[in-house]
Coordinates of N, CA, C and O in Angstrom, one line a residue:
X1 N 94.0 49.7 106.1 CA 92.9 50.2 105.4 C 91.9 49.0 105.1 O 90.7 49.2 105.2
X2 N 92.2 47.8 104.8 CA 91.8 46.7 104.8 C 90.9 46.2 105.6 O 89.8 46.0 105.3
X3 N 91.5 46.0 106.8 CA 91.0 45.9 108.3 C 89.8 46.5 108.6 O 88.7 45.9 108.9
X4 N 90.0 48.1 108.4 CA 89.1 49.2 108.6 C 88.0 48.7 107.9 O 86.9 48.6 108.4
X5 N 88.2 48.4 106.5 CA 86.7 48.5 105.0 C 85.8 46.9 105.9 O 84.6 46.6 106.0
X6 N 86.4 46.5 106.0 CA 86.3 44.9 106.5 C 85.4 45.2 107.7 O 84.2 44.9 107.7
X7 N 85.8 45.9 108.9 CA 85.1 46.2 109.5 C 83.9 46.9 109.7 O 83.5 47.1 110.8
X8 N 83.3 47.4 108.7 CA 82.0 48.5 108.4 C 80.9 47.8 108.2 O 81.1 46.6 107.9
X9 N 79.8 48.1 108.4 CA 79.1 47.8 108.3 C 78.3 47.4 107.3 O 77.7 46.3 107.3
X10 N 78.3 48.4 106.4 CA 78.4 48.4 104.7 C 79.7 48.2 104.3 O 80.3 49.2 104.1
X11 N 80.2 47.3 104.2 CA 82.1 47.3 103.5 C 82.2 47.8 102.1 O 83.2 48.5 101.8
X12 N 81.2 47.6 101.1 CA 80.8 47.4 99.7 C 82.5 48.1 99.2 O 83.6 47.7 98.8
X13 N 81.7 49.9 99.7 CA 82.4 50.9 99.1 C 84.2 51.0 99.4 O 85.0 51.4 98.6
X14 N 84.2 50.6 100.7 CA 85.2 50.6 101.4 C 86.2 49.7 100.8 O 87.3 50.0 100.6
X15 N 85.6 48.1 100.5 CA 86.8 47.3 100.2 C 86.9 47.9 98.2 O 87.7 47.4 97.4
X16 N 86.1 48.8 97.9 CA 86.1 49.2 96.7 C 87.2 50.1 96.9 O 88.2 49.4 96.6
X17 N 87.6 51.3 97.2 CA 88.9 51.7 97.7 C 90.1 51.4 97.9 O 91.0 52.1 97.8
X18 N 90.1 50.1 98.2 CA 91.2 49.4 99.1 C 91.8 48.8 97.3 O 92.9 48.7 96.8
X19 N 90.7 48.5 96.7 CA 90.7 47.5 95.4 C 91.4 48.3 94.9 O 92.6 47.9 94.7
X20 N 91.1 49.7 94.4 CA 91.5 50.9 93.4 C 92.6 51.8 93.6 O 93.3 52.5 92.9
X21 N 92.6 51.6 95.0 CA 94.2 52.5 95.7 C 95.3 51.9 96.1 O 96.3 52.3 96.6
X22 N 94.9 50.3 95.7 CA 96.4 49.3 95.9 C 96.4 48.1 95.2 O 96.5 47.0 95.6
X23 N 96.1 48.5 93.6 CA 95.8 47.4 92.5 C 96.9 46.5 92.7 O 97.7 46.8 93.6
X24 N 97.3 45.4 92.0 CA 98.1 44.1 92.1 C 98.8 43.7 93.8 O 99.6 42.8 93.9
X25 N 98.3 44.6 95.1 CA 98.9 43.8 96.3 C 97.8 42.9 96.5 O 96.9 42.5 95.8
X26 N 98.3 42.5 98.2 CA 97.9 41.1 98.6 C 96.3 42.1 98.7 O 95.3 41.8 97.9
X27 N 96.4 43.3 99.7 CA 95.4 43.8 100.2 C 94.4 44.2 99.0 O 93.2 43.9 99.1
X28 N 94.9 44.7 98.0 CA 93.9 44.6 96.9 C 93.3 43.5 96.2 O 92.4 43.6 95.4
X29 N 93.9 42.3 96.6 CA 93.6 41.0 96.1 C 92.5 40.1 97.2 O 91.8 39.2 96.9
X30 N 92.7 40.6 98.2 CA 92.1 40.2 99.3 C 90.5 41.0 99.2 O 89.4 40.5 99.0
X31 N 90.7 42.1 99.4 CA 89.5 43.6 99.3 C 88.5 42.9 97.8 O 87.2 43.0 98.0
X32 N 88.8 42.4 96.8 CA 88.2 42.0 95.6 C 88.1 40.8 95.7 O 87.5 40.4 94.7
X33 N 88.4 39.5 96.5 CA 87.6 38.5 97.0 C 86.7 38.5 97.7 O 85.8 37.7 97.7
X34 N 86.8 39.6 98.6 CA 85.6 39.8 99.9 C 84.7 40.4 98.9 O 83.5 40.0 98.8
X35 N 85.2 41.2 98.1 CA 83.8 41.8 97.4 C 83.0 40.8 96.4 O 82.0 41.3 96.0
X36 N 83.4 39.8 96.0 CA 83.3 38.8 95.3 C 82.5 37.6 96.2 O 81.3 37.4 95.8
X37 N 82.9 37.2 97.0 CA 82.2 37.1 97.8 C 80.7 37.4 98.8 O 79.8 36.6 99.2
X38 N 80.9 39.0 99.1 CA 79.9 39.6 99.2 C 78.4 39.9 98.1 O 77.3 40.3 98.5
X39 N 78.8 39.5 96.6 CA 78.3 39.6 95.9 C 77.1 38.4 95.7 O 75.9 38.3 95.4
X40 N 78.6 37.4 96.0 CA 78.2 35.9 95.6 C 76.7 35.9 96.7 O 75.6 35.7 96.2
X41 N 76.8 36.2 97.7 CA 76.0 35.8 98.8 C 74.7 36.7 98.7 O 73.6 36.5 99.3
X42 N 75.1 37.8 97.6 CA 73.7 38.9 97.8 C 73.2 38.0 96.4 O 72.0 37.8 96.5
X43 N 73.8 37.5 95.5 CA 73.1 36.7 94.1 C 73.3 37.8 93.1 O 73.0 37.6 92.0
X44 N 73.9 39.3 93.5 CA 74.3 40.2 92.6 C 75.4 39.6 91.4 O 76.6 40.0 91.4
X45 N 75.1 39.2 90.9 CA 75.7 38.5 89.8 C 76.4 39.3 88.6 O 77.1 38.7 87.8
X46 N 76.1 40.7 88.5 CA 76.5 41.1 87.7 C 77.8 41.9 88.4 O 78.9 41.5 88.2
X47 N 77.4 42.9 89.3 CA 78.4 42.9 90.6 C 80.1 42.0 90.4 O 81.3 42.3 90.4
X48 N 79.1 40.8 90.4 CA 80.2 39.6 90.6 C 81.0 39.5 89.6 O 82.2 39.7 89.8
X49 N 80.6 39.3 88.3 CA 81.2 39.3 86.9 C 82.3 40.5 86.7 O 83.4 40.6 86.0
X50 N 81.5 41.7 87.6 CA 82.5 42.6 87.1 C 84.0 42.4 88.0 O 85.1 42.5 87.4
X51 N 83.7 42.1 89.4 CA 84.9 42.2 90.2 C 85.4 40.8 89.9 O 86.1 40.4 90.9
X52 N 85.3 39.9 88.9 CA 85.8 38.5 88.8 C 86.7 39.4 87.5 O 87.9 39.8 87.6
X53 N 86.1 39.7 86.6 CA 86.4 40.4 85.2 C 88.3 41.3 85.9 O 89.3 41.3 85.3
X54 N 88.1 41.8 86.8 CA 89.0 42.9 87.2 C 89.8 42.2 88.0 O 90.8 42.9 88.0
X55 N 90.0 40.7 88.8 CA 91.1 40.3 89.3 C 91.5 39.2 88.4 O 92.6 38.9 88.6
X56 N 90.7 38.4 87.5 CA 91.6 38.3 86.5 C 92.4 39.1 85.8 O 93.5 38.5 85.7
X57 N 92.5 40.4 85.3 CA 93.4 41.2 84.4 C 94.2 41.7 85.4 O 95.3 41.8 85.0
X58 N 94.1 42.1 86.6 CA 95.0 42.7 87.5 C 96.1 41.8 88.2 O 97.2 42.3 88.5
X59 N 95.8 40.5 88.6 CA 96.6 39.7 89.5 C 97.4 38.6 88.8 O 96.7 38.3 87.8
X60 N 98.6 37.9 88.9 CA 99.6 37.2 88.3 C 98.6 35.9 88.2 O 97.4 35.8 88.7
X61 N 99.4 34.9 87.4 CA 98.6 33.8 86.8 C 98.4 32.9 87.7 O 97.3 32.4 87.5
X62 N 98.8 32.5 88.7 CA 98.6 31.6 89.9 C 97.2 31.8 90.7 O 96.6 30.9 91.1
X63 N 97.0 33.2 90.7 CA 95.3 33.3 91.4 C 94.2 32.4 89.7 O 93.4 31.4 89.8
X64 N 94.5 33.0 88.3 CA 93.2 33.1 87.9 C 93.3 31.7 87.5 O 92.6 31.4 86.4
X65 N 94.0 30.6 88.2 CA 93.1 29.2 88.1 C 91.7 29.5 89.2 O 90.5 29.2 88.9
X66 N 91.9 30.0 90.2 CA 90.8 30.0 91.3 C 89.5 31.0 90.7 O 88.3 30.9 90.9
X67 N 90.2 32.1 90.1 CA 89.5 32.4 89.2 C 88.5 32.1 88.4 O 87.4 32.5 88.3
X68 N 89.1 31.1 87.5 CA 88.0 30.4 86.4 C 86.9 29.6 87.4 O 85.8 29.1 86.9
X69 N 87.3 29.4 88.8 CA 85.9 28.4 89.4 C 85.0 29.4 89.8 O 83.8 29.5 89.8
X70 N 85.8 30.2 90.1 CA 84.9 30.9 90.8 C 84.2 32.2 89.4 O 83.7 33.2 89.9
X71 N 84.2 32.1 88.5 CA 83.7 32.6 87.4 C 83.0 31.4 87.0 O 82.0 31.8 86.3
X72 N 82.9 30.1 87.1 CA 82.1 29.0 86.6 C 81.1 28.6 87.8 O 80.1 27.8 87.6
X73 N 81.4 29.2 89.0 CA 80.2 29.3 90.0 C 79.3 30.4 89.7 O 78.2 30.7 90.3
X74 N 80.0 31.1 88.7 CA 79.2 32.6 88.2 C 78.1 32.1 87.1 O 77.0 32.3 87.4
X75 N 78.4 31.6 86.1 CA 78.1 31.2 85.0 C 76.8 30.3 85.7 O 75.7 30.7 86.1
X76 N 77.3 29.1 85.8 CA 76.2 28.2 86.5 C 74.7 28.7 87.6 O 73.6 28.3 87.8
X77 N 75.4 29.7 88.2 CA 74.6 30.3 89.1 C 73.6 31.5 87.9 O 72.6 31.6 88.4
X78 N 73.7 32.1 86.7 CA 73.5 32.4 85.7 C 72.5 31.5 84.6 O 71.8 32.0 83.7
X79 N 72.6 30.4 84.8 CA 71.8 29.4 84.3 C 72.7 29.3 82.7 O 72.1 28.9 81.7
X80 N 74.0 29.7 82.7 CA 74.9 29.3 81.8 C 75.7 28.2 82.0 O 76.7 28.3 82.7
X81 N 75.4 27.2 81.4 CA 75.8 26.2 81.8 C 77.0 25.5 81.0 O 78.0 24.9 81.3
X82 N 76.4 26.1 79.2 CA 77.9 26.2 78.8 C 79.4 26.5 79.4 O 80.4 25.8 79.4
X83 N 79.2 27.4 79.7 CA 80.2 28.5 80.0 C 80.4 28.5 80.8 O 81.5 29.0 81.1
X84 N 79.4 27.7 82.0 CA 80.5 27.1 83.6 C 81.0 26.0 82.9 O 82.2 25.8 83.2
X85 N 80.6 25.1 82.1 CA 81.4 23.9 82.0 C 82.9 24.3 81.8 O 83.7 24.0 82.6
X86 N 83.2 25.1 80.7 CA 84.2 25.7 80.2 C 85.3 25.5 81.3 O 86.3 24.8 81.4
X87 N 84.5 26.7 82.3 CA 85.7 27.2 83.4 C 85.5 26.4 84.3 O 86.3 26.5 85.2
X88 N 84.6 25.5 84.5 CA 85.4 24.3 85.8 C 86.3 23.7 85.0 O 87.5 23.8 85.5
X89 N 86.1 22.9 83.7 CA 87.2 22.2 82.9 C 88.9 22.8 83.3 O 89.9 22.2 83.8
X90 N 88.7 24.1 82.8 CA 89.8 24.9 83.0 C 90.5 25.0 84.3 O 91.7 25.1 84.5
X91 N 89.5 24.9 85.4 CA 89.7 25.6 87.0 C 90.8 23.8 87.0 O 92.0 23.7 87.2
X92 N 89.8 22.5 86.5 CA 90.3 21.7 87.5 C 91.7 21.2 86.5 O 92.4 20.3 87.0
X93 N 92.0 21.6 85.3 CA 93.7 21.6 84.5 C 94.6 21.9 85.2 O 95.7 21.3 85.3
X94 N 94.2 23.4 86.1 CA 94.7 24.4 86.5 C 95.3 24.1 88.0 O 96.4 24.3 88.6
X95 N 94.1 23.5 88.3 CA 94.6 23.2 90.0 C 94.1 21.6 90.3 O 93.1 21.0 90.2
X96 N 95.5 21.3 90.6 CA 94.8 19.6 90.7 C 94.3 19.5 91.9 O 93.8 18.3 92.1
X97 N 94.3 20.3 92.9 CA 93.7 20.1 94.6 C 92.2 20.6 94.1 O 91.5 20.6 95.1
X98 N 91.5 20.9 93.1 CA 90.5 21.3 92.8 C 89.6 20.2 92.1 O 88.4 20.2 92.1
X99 N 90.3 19.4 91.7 CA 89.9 18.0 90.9 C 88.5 17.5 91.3 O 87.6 17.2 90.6
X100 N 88.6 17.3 93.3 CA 88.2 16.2 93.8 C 86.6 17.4 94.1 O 85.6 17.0 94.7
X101 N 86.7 18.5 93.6 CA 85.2 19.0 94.0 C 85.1 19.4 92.3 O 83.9 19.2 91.8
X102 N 85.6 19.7 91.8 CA 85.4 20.3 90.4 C 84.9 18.7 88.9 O 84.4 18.7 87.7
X103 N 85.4 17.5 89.7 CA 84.7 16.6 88.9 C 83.2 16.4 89.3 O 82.5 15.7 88.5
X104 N 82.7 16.9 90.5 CA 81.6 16.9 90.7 C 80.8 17.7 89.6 O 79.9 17.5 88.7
X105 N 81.5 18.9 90.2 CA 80.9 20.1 89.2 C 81.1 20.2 87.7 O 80.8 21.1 87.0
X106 N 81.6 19.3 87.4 CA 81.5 19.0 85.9 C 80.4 18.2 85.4 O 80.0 18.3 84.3
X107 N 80.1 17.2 86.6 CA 78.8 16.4 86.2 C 78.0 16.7 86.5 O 77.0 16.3 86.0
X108 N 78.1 17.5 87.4 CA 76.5 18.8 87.2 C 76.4 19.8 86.2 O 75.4 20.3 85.8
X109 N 77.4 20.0 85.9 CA 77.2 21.1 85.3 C 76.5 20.5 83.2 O 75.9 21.2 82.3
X110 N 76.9 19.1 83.2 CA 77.0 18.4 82.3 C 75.3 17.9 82.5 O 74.5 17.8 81.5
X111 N 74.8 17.6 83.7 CA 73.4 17.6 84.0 C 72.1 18.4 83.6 O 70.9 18.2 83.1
X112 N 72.8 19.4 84.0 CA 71.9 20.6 84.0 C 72.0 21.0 82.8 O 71.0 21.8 82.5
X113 N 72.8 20.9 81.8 CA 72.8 20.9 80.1 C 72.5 19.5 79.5 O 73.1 19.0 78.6
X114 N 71.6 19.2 80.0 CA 70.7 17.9 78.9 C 71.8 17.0 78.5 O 71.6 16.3 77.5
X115 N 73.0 16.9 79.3 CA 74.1 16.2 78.5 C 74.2 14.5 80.4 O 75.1 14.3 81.2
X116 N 72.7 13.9 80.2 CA 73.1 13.0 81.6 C 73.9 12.1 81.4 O 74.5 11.9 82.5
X117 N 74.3 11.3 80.3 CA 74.7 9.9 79.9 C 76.7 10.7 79.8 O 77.5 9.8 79.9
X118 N 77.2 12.2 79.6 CA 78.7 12.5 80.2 C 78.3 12.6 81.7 O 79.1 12.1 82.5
X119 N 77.5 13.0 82.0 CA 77.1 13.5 83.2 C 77.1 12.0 84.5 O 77.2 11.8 85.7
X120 N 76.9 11.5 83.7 CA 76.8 9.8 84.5 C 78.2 9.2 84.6 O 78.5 8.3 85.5
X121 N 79.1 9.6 83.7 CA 81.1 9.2 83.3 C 81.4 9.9 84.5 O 81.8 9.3 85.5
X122 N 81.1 11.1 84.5 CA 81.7 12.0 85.4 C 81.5 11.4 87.0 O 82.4 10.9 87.7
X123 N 80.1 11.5 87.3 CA 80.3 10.4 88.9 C 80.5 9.6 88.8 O 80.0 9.1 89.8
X124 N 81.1 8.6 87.9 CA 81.8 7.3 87.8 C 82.6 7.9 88.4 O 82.8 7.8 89.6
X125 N 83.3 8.5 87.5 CA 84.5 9.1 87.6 C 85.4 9.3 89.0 O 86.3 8.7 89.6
X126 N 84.3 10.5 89.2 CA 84.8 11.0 91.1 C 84.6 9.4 91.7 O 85.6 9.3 92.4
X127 N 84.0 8.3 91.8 CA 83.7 7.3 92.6 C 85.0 6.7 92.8 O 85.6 6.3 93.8
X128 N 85.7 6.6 90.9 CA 86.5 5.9 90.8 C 88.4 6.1 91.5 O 89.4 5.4 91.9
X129 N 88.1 7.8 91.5 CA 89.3 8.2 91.8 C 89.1 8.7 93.1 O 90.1 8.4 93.9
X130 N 88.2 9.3 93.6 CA 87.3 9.4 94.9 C 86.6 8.3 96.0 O 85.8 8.6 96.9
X131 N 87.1 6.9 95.9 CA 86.2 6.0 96.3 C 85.3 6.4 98.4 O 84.3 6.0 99.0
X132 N 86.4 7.4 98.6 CA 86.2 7.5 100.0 C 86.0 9.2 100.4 O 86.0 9.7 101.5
X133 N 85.9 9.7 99.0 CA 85.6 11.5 99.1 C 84.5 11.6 99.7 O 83.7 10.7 100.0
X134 N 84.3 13.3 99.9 CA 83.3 13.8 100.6 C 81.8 13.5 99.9 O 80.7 13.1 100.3
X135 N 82.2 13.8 98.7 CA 80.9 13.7 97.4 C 80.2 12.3 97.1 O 79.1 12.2 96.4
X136 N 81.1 11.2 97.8 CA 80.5 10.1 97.3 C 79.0 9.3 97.3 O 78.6 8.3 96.7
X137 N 78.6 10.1 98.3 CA 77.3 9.9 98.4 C 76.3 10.3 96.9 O 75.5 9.6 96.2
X138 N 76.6 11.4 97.0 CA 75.8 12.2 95.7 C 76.3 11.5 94.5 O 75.3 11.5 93.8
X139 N 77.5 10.8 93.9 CA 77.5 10.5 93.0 C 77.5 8.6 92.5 O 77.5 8.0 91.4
X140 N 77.3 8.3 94.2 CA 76.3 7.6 93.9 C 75.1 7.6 93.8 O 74.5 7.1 92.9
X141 N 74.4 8.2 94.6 CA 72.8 8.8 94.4 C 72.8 8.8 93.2 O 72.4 7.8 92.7
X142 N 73.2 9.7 92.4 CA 73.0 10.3 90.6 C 73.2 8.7 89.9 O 72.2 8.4 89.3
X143 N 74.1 7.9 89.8 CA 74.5 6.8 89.1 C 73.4 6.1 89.7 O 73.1 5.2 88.9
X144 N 72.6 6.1 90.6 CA 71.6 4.9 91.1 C 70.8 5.4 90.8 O 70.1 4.5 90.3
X145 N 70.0 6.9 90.7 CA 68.6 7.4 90.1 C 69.1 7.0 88.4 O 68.3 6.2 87.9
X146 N 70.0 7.4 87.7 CA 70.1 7.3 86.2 C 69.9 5.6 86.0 O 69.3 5.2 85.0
X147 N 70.4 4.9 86.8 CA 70.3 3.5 85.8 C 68.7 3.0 86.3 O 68.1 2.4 85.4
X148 N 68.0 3.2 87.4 CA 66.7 3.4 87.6 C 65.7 3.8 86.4 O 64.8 3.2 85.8
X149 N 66.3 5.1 86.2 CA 65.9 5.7 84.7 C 65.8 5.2 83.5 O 64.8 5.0 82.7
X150 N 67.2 4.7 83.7 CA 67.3 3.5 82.0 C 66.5 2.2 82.2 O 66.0 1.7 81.2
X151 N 66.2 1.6 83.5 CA 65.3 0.4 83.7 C 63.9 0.8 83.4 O 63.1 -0.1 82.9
X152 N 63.4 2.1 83.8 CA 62.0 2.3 83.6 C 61.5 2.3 82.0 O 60.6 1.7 81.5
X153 N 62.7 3.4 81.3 CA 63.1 2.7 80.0 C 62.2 1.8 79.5 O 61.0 2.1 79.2
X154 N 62.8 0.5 79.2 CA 63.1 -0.6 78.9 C 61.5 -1.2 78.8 O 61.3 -2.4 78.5

């Protein structure tokens, strides 16, 4: 059934079925990331909140670390910036393979709420434990525009 909803052309409704007629399996857990997913990419955001809202309460504790990022890509995309901080904080407690993209997104997310000088620790941060990650560019970029900033300052 999975397969089938997946394959449509509109899936929306289809992986909605699959969600509701086989709550806590794989296929139901799968059917409600695609739709999560599908949501993410339309910017239907409220969509999103609902089917994030529904595999947290339905699926065992091991998915809803992936959960809280992906509810703090909700938030942030939301222009809540609080409340993505929150749940990246949480996502990257939760999953330490998540660390090395989620300390980014903490210093963005710490950016984009008027907070630059945590926001500036933070790509230290990734640099320091990151010296050779994917992100390192950007968090040097951000540490070289900010102290530019503090020089014009002065």
């Amino acid at each position: 059934m999975l397969i089938e909803a997946v394959s449509k052309k509109e899936p929306v409704e289809a992986l909605y079925k699959v969600v509701k007629k086989y709550p806590e399996t794989q296929a139901g857990l799968e059917a409600g990331i695609l739709l999560w997913n599908i949501y993410y990419n339309r910017k239907d955001y409220s969509s999103m909140e609902k089917i994030l809202n529904y595999l947290e309460e339905a699926y065992p504790s091991q998915i809803k670390p992936l959960l809280y990022y992906a509810k703090a890509s909700l938030f942030e995309n939301q222009k809540n910036f609080k409340t993505a901080l929150k749940y990246y904080k949480k996502s990257i407690k939760k999953i330490p393979g998540l660390k090395f993209i989620g300390v980014i997104d903490v210093a963005r997310s710490f950016e984009r709420n008027n907070n630059p000088k945590t926001a500036l620790n933070f790509y230290k941060k990734y640099l320091e434990e990151y010296p050779e990650g994917e992100y390192r560019g950007l968090a040097e970029y951000k540490i070289y525009k900010n102290l530019n900033k503090q020089g014009e300052k002065k």
